[in-house]
Amino acid sequence: MDFSKFKNILVFIEIADSKISKISLEVLGAANKIASKTNEEIIAVLIGKNIKNLTDEIISFGANKVVTIDSDEYDKFNLDIYTEVLQKIAEKYTPSTILLGATQNGKDLSGKLAVRLKTGSVTDAFNIDIDDKGNVIWTCAAYGGTVFTDMTIDNSRPQIGSLRSSAFKKIEQDTNKKGEVIAEDIKISIDSIKTKVIEIVKEISESVNLEEAEIIVTGGRGMGSAENYELIKELAKLLGGVVGATRPVIEAGWVPRVHQVGQSGKIVAPKLYIACGVSGAVQHTSGMSNSDYVVAINKDEDAPIFEVADIGIVGNVLEALPVMINEVKKLKES
Ligand SMILES: Cc1cc2nc3c(=O)[nH]c(=O)nc-3n(C[C@H](O)[C@H](O)[C@H](O)COP(=O)(O)OP(=O)(O)OC[C@H]3O[C@@H](n4cnc5c(N)ncnc54)[C@H](O)[C@@H]3O)c2cc1C
């Protein structure tokens, strides 16, 4: 097949609270990895209202060009509208690859866009590379995270993929980097809009930002009870970190679901991850194994969590945690 007219990598930039979301900077990092091998340009696509002030930052994190579609109608994410706009941009710029973050919106958008462009899309890849024919190799987890699969989209272009949060590193920011900003004026037909966003209601627990936390203290079933779980909250607070949890803890109702780390929870990559009374099931570790430094406390010396830990403490969490809490308090007071 002749794919010669398809060139360059399009990156869809998500905006949250008028800022570029962390995952979009990671996707730009992943695009840089591919572009350095394929010699392609990275074209970021920014859709929204009053967004021009964000373009310098996007360039400083690796985009060569930023295409802006700035209009009152594009203020809030709307799947129908954003798909239509992105389709028009993809048809005009004919990229070889389109990358998005594997957020709820990114996943919705990638699937719908793939149908419109009659191509394939891959969801939630945690690694990407290029094969000798120029196809992106997308690595994804299957069967509950127990198997990793490599996939390629070899019969159509563009190749579309959403990338897992925290799986890719953003590149070092270069504020001197120059890039081109192209303002596109795209009008879409009213008929194509089937849904209307009336209001965005924030989650009650919006303060739980596991994905961006630098320190996470997670308690597992080994904590024994909701009362004992207070130790996790206390240590997290003292360290300026966030509370994480395994699924059984959520099911027991000790903390709300927004704290869950793992395959069916949040994928995290903090600088420090402290796992207390966590066995280390693959469905949990697949969500935290990108952490920079892992400390695990478990009474079972054969617990799998020790395989991903930098420091392992074999012992009772209910004895170890009060000691740690006291030591941190002393350090803070000194
Ligand atoms: C489709 C699917 C999706 C899933 N998604 C997720 C997910 O997103 N996140 C997730 O976490 N799980 C998920 N799970 C569940 C997962 O398989 C495990 O069951 C779960 O992670 C185990 O949680 P845990 O480590 O808290 O409990 P357990 O496996 O029961 O481990 C408790 C650990 O605590 C230790 N312990 C007990 N008492 C003490 C003590 N006093 N001091 C020190 N250590 C002690 C024990 O030795 C044990 O290792 C999923 C499962 C499926 C099938």
Short mmCIF file of C-alpha atoms and ligand atoms in Angstrom, two decimals:
data_model
loop_
_atom_site.label_atom_id
_atom_site.label_comp_id
_atom_site.label_asym_id
_atom_site.label_seq_id
_atom_site.Cartn_x
_atom_site.Cartn_y
_atom_site.Cartn_z
CA MET A 1 0.00 0.00 0.00
CA ASP A 2 1.15 3.49 -0.77
CA PHE A 3 1.14 5.58 2.36
CA SER A 4 3.54 8.22 1.00
CA LYS A 5 1.09 11.11 1.37
CA PHE A 6 0.76 10.42 5.12
CA LYS A 7 3.47 12.13 7.12
CA ASN A 8 3.98 13.64 10.59
CA ILE A 9 2.51 12.98 14.00
CA LEU A 10 -0.63 14.75 15.16
CA VAL A 11 -1.03 15.11 18.92
CA PHE A 12 -4.40 16.02 20.40
CA ILE A 13 -3.90 18.35 23.39
CA GLU A 14 -6.39 18.15 26.23
CA ILE A 15 -7.15 21.15 28.39
CA ALA A 16 -8.20 20.88 32.04
CA ASP A 17 -9.06 24.00 34.06
CA SER A 18 -7.59 26.23 31.31
CA LYS A 19 -4.23 24.41 31.51
CA ILE A 20 -2.62 21.76 29.33
CA SER A 21 -3.28 18.43 31.02
CA LYS A 22 -0.28 16.44 32.25
CA ILE A 23 -1.13 13.49 30.02
CA SER A 24 -0.90 15.66 26.88
CA LEU A 25 2.68 16.63 27.79
CA GLU A 26 3.44 12.91 28.21
CA VAL A 27 1.89 12.19 24.80
CA LEU A 28 4.15 14.91 23.32
CA GLY A 29 7.08 13.07 24.95
CA ALA A 30 5.98 9.81 23.30
CA ALA A 31 5.58 11.61 19.95
CA ASN A 32 9.16 12.88 20.26
CA LYS A 33 10.38 9.32 20.73
CA ILE A 34 8.71 8.25 17.48
CA ALA A 35 9.57 11.42 15.54
CA SER A 36 13.27 11.02 16.28
CA LYS A 37 13.15 7.63 14.54
CA THR A 38 10.87 8.54 11.62
CA ASN A 39 12.13 12.07 10.99
CA GLU A 40 8.65 13.47 11.16
CA GLU A 41 7.27 16.70 12.59
CA ILE A 42 5.02 16.87 15.61
CA ILE A 43 1.85 18.86 15.01
CA ALA A 44 -0.15 19.57 18.15
CA VAL A 45 -3.87 20.27 17.81
CA LEU A 46 -5.42 22.58 20.36
CA ILE A 47 -9.19 23.02 20.33
CA GLY A 48 -10.98 25.39 22.73
CA LYS A 49 -11.77 28.96 23.60
CA ASN A 50 -9.08 31.61 24.33
CA ILE A 51 -6.30 29.05 24.05
CA LYS A 52 -3.59 31.03 22.26
CA ASN A 53 -1.70 31.58 25.52
CA LEU A 54 -0.99 27.82 25.71
CA THR A 55 0.87 27.46 22.42
CA ASP A 56 4.35 28.46 23.68
CA GLU A 57 4.21 25.82 26.38
CA ILE A 58 3.21 23.14 23.86
CA ILE A 59 6.17 24.07 21.65
CA SER A 60 8.52 24.10 24.63
CA PHE A 61 7.49 20.49 25.33
CA GLY A 62 8.35 19.26 21.85
CA ALA A 63 5.76 20.28 19.22
CA ASN A 64 7.07 21.72 15.93
CA LYS A 65 3.73 23.25 15.03
CA VAL A 66 0.55 24.01 16.95
CA VAL A 67 -2.72 24.16 15.07
CA THR A 68 -5.28 26.15 17.05
CA ILE A 69 -9.03 26.02 16.54
CA ASP A 70 -10.22 28.78 18.80
CA SER A 71 -13.93 29.50 19.03
CA ASP A 72 -16.69 30.07 21.58
CA GLU A 73 -18.42 26.88 20.39
CA TYR A 74 -15.37 24.77 21.27
CA ASP A 75 -15.17 25.93 24.88
CA LYS A 76 -16.18 22.60 26.48
CA PHE A 77 -15.23 19.15 25.25
CA ASN A 78 -18.04 17.75 23.13
CA LEU A 79 -17.43 14.41 21.43
CA ASP A 80 -19.46 15.21 18.29
CA ILE A 81 -17.85 18.61 17.78
CA TYR A 82 -14.29 17.61 18.62
CA THR A 83 -14.48 14.50 16.39
CA GLU A 84 -15.65 16.60 13.46
CA VAL A 85 -12.95 19.23 13.99
CA LEU A 86 -10.19 16.66 14.41
CA GLN A 87 -11.41 14.77 11.34
CA LYS A 88 -11.14 17.94 9.24
CA ILE A 89 -7.65 18.64 10.60
CA ALA A 90 -6.56 15.04 9.93
CA GLU A 91 -7.90 15.22 6.36
CA LYS A 92 -6.04 18.47 5.72
CA TYR A 93 -2.70 17.58 7.36
CA THR A 94 -2.72 13.82 6.45
CA PRO A 95 -0.61 12.64 9.40
CA SER A 96 0.85 9.13 9.54
CA THR A 97 -0.04 8.87 13.23
CA ILE A 98 -2.50 10.50 15.63
CA LEU A 99 -1.75 10.28 19.36
CA LEU A 100 -4.11 11.10 22.21
CA GLY A 101 -4.09 10.56 25.96
CA ALA A 102 -6.06 7.50 27.12
CA THR A 103 -8.43 9.64 29.19
CA GLN A 104 -12.19 9.10 28.98
CA ASN A 105 -12.42 11.83 26.33
CA GLY A 106 -9.27 10.70 24.51
CA LYS A 107 -10.52 7.12 24.27
CA ASP A 108 -13.96 8.21 23.04
CA LEU A 109 -12.39 10.50 20.50
CA SER A 110 -9.87 8.00 19.14
CA GLY A 111 -12.50 5.33 18.46
CA LYS A 112 -14.98 7.69 16.82
CA LEU A 113 -12.26 9.36 14.78
CA ALA A 114 -10.95 6.00 13.55
CA VAL A 115 -14.42 5.11 12.22
CA ARG A 116 -14.67 8.47 10.43
CA LEU A 117 -11.21 8.14 8.88
CA LYS A 118 -11.74 4.43 8.09
CA THR A 119 -8.63 3.39 9.94
CA GLY A 120 -7.59 1.47 13.05
CA SER A 121 -7.15 2.65 16.60
CA VAL A 122 -5.41 1.14 19.61
CA THR A 123 -6.46 1.96 23.17
CA ASP A 124 -4.34 2.50 26.27
CA ALA A 125 -0.87 1.65 24.93
CA PHE A 126 1.88 1.89 27.54
CA ASN A 127 4.80 1.68 25.12
CA ILE A 128 5.30 2.60 21.47
CA ASP A 129 8.05 1.94 18.96
CA ILE A 130 8.47 1.76 15.17
CA ASP A 131 8.93 -1.41 13.08
CA ASP A 132 11.07 -1.64 9.95
CA LYS A 133 8.07 -0.79 7.70
CA GLY A 134 7.34 2.42 9.59
CA ASN A 135 4.32 1.07 11.47
CA VAL A 136 3.93 2.11 15.08
CA ILE A 137 4.21 -0.89 17.42
CA TRP A 138 1.70 -0.35 20.22
CA THR A 139 2.23 -2.36 23.41
CA CYS A 140 -0.92 -2.88 25.48
CA ALA A 141 -1.96 -5.05 28.42
CA ALA A 142 -4.48 -7.85 27.92
CA TYR A 143 -6.20 -10.47 30.07
CA GLY A 144 -6.25 -8.36 33.20
CA GLY A 145 -2.69 -7.17 32.77
CA THR A 146 -1.22 -10.68 32.80
CA VAL A 147 -0.20 -10.58 29.11
CA PHE A 148 1.38 -7.80 27.04
CA THR A 149 0.56 -7.64 23.32
CA ASP A 150 2.29 -5.78 20.50
CA MET A 151 -0.07 -4.47 17.81
CA THR A 152 0.41 -2.64 14.51
CA ILE A 153 -2.04 -0.97 12.13
CA ASP A 154 -0.45 -1.95 8.83
CA ASN A 155 -3.29 -1.60 6.32
CA SER A 156 -4.49 1.93 6.84
CA ARG A 157 -3.41 5.45 7.74
CA PRO A 158 -3.41 7.41 9.93
CA GLN A 159 -2.57 5.05 12.78
CA ILE A 160 -4.51 6.22 15.83
CA GLY A 161 -3.62 5.37 19.41
CA SER A 162 -4.43 6.54 22.91
CA LEU A 163 -1.57 6.40 25.40
CA ARG A 164 -1.79 5.40 29.04
CA SER A 165 -1.41 8.07 31.70
CA SER A 166 1.99 8.16 33.44
CA ALA A 167 3.46 5.51 31.09
CA PHE A 168 5.49 8.05 29.06
CA LYS A 169 7.77 10.79 30.29
CA LYS A 170 7.42 14.37 29.08
CA ILE A 171 10.61 15.76 27.57
CA GLU A 172 12.61 18.40 29.37
CA GLN A 173 11.04 21.79 28.73
CA ASP A 174 12.98 24.08 26.36
CA THR A 175 11.50 27.58 26.51
CA ASN A 176 13.85 28.74 23.72
CA LYS A 177 12.42 26.25 21.22
CA LYS A 178 10.71 27.92 18.25
CA GLY A 179 7.68 26.57 16.49
CA GLU A 180 4.93 27.63 14.15
CA VAL A 181 1.41 28.46 15.31
CA ILE A 182 -1.30 27.99 12.68
CA ALA A 183 -4.79 29.31 13.40
CA GLU A 184 -7.42 27.27 11.57
CA ASP A 185 -10.98 28.47 11.23
CA ILE A 186 -13.17 25.40 11.14
CA LYS A 187 -16.92 25.60 10.99
CA ILE A 188 -18.96 22.50 11.55
CA SER A 189 -22.51 21.71 10.57
CA ILE A 190 -25.13 21.92 13.31
CA ASP A 191 -26.60 18.60 12.06
CA SER A 192 -23.52 16.72 13.19
CA ILE A 193 -24.00 17.70 16.83
CA LYS A 194 -26.21 15.22 18.63
CA THR A 195 -25.25 16.09 22.20
CA LYS A 196 -24.96 19.37 24.07
CA VAL A 197 -22.82 19.86 27.18
CA ILE A 198 -24.98 21.89 29.55
CA GLU A 199 -22.85 21.77 32.65
CA ILE A 200 -19.66 20.13 33.88
CA VAL A 201 -20.09 18.81 37.41
CA LYS A 202 -16.83 18.17 39.24
CA GLU A 203 -16.36 15.00 41.25
CA ILE A 204 -16.84 15.49 44.97
CA SER A 205 -13.38 14.08 45.63
CA GLU A 206 -11.60 16.30 43.14
CA SER A 207 -8.82 16.86 45.67
CA VAL A 208 -7.64 13.27 45.09
CA ASN A 209 -5.18 13.75 42.30
CA LEU A 210 -3.36 10.42 42.29
CA GLU A 211 -2.02 10.75 38.75
CA GLU A 212 -0.10 13.94 39.52
CA ALA A 213 0.90 13.09 43.12
CA GLU A 214 4.63 12.93 43.91
CA ILE A 215 4.09 10.83 47.04
CA ILE A 216 1.43 8.14 47.47
CA VAL A 217 0.85 6.08 50.60
CA THR A 218 -1.31 3.07 49.78
CA GLY A 219 -2.94 0.70 52.22
CA GLY A 220 -4.16 -2.75 51.27
CA ARG A 221 -6.39 -5.33 52.91
CA GLY A 222 -3.52 -6.03 55.32
CA MET A 223 -4.42 -2.81 57.16
CA GLY A 224 -7.25 -4.84 58.68
CA SER A 225 -9.91 -2.16 59.28
CA ALA A 226 -11.09 1.36 58.47
CA GLU A 227 -9.82 2.48 61.89
CA ASN A 228 -6.31 1.18 61.16
CA TYR A 229 -6.51 2.92 57.77
CA GLU A 230 -6.25 6.24 59.61
CA LEU A 231 -2.49 5.46 59.90
CA ILE A 232 -2.25 5.56 56.08
CA LYS A 233 -4.03 8.91 55.99
CA GLU A 234 -1.82 10.30 58.74
CA LEU A 235 1.44 9.29 57.04
CA ALA A 236 0.22 10.58 53.66
CA LYS A 237 -0.71 13.93 55.20
CA LEU A 238 2.60 14.25 57.05
CA LEU A 239 4.54 13.57 53.84
CA GLY A 240 2.38 15.95 51.79
CA GLY A 241 1.21 12.99 49.73
CA VAL A 242 -2.03 11.37 48.63
CA VAL A 243 -3.80 8.24 49.92
CA GLY A 244 -3.98 5.26 47.56
CA ALA A 245 -5.86 1.98 48.00
CA THR A 246 -6.20 -1.51 46.59
CA ARG A 247 -9.52 -2.77 45.29
CA PRO A 248 -10.50 -4.84 48.37
CA VAL A 249 -10.10 -1.67 50.45
CA ILE A 250 -12.53 0.16 48.18
CA GLU A 251 -14.94 -2.76 48.30
CA ALA A 252 -14.76 -2.76 52.09
CA GLY A 253 -15.73 0.93 51.99
CA TRP A 254 -12.67 2.13 53.93
CA VAL A 255 -12.01 4.89 51.35
CA PRO A 256 -13.90 6.06 48.20
CA ARG A 257 -13.21 4.56 44.78
CA VAL A 258 -11.26 7.60 43.55
CA HIS A 259 -8.32 6.35 45.65
CA GLN A 260 -7.99 3.03 43.82
CA VAL A 261 -4.66 2.33 42.14
CA GLY A 262 -4.35 -0.35 39.49
CA GLN A 263 -5.77 -1.81 36.36
CA SER A 264 -9.35 -0.77 37.10
CA GLY A 265 -8.27 2.29 39.10
CA LYS A 266 -5.67 5.00 38.47
CA ILE A 267 -2.30 4.49 36.80
CA VAL A 268 0.25 6.40 38.85
CA ALA A 269 3.95 7.26 38.70
CA PRO A 270 4.93 9.17 41.86
CA LYS A 271 8.47 9.77 43.05
CA LEU A 272 7.72 7.73 46.20
CA TYR A 273 5.13 4.95 46.58
CA ILE A 274 4.66 3.37 50.01
CA ALA A 275 2.61 0.13 49.90
CA CYS A 276 1.37 -1.08 53.29
CA GLY A 277 -0.29 -4.47 53.65
CA VAL A 278 -0.54 -4.81 49.85
CA SER A 279 0.12 -8.27 48.38
CA GLY A 280 1.25 -7.01 44.95
CA ALA A 281 -1.31 -8.62 42.62
CA VAL A 282 -0.58 -7.83 38.97
CA GLN A 283 -3.83 -5.85 38.73
CA HIS A 284 -2.42 -3.55 41.39
CA THR A 285 1.25 -3.40 40.34
CA SER A 286 0.30 -2.66 36.71
CA GLY A 287 -0.94 0.67 38.06
CA MET A 288 2.09 1.64 40.15
CA SER A 289 5.16 -0.09 38.76
CA ASN A 290 6.32 3.14 37.04
CA SER A 291 6.86 4.76 40.45
CA ASP A 292 10.42 6.03 40.90
CA TYR A 293 10.93 4.54 44.36
CA VAL A 294 8.78 1.90 46.07
CA VAL A 295 8.75 1.03 49.78
CA ALA A 296 6.69 -2.03 50.76
CA ILE A 297 5.66 -3.26 54.20
CA ASN A 298 4.23 -6.77 54.40
CA LYS A 299 4.34 -9.49 57.03
CA ASP A 300 4.78 -12.17 54.35
CA GLU A 301 8.37 -12.18 53.08
CA ASP A 302 7.25 -13.92 49.88
CA ALA A 303 4.62 -11.30 48.98
CA PRO A 304 4.97 -10.35 45.27
CA ILE A 305 4.98 -6.62 46.15
CA PHE A 306 8.62 -7.08 47.22
CA GLU A 307 9.50 -7.86 43.57
CA VAL A 308 8.69 -4.27 42.58
CA ALA A 309 9.97 -2.67 45.81
CA ASP A 310 13.27 -0.81 46.26
CA ILE A 311 12.99 -1.21 50.02
CA GLY A 312 11.05 -4.06 51.63
CA ILE A 313 10.11 -4.14 55.30
CA VAL A 314 9.00 -7.59 56.47
CA GLY A 315 6.76 -6.94 59.45
CA ASN A 316 3.43 -5.90 60.85
CA VAL A 317 2.16 -2.63 59.30
CA LEU A 318 0.40 -1.77 62.53
CA GLU A 319 3.77 -1.71 64.27
CA ALA A 320 5.86 -0.24 61.43
CA LEU A 321 3.56 2.65 60.52
CA PRO A 322 3.42 4.31 63.97
CA VAL A 323 7.24 4.20 64.06
CA MET A 324 7.46 5.81 60.61
CA ILE A 325 4.89 8.44 61.55
CA ASN A 326 6.85 9.35 64.70
CA GLU A 327 10.13 9.54 62.80
CA VAL A 328 8.62 11.86 60.16
CA LYS A 329 7.15 14.05 62.91
CA LYS A 330 10.56 14.27 64.61
CA LEU A 331 12.24 15.19 61.31
CA LYS A 332 9.66 17.90 60.67
CA GLU A 333 10.10 19.35 64.13
CA SER A 334 13.90 19.39 63.99
C1 LIG B 1 -10.35 -7.53 36.42
C2 LIG B 1 -9.71 -7.19 37.74
C3 LIG B 1 -9.32 -5.90 37.96
C4 LIG B 1 -8.72 -5.56 39.18
N1 LIG B 1 -8.31 -4.27 39.38
C5 LIG B 1 -7.64 -3.96 40.51
C6 LIG B 1 -7.12 -2.65 40.72
O1 LIG B 1 -7.30 -1.72 39.91
N2 LIG B 1 -6.44 -2.39 41.86
C7 LIG B 1 -6.22 -3.35 42.81
O2 LIG B 1 -5.57 -3.06 43.83
N3 LIG B 1 -6.72 -4.61 42.64
C8 LIG B 1 -7.43 -4.92 41.53
N4 LIG B 1 -7.91 -6.17 41.39
C9 LIG B 1 -7.83 -7.10 42.54
C10 LIG B 1 -6.47 -7.76 42.64
O3 LIG B 1 -6.47 -8.95 41.86
C11 LIG B 1 -6.13 -8.15 44.09
O4 LIG B 1 -7.17 -8.95 44.61
C12 LIG B 1 -5.94 -6.95 45.01
O5 LIG B 1 -5.01 -6.03 44.45
C13 LIG B 1 -5.41 -7.43 46.36
O6 LIG B 1 -5.47 -6.36 47.26
P1 LIG B 1 -4.61 -6.35 48.60
O7 LIG B 1 -3.17 -6.46 48.25
O8 LIG B 1 -5.07 -5.20 49.40
O9 LIG B 1 -5.17 -7.65 49.37
P2 LIG B 1 -4.55 -9.09 49.60
O10 LIG B 1 -4.17 -9.73 48.30
O11 LIG B 1 -5.49 -9.82 50.47
O12 LIG B 1 -3.19 -8.83 50.36
C14 LIG B 1 -3.10 -8.37 51.67
C15 LIG B 1 -1.62 -8.40 52.06
O13 LIG B 1 -1.46 -7.84 53.32
C16 LIG B 1 -0.51 -8.59 54.04
N5 LIG B 1 -0.82 -8.39 55.45
C17 LIG B 1 -1.91 -8.82 56.17
N6 LIG B 1 -1.87 -8.35 57.41
C18 LIG B 1 -0.73 -7.65 57.52
C19 LIG B 1 -0.11 -6.92 58.58
N7 LIG B 1 -0.67 -6.78 59.80
N8 LIG B 1 1.07 -6.31 58.34
C20 LIG B 1 1.68 -6.41 57.12
N9 LIG B 1 1.14 -7.06 56.09
C21 LIG B 1 -0.05 -7.67 56.28
C22 LIG B 1 -0.69 -10.02 53.57
O14 LIG B 1 0.50 -10.75 53.76
C23 LIG B 1 -1.04 -9.82 52.10
O15 LIG B 1 0.12 -9.86 51.30
C24 LIG B 1 -8.53 -6.53 40.19
C25 LIG B 1 -8.93 -7.85 39.93
C26 LIG B 1 -9.52 -8.18 38.73
C27 LIG B 1 -9.94 -9.59 38.49
#
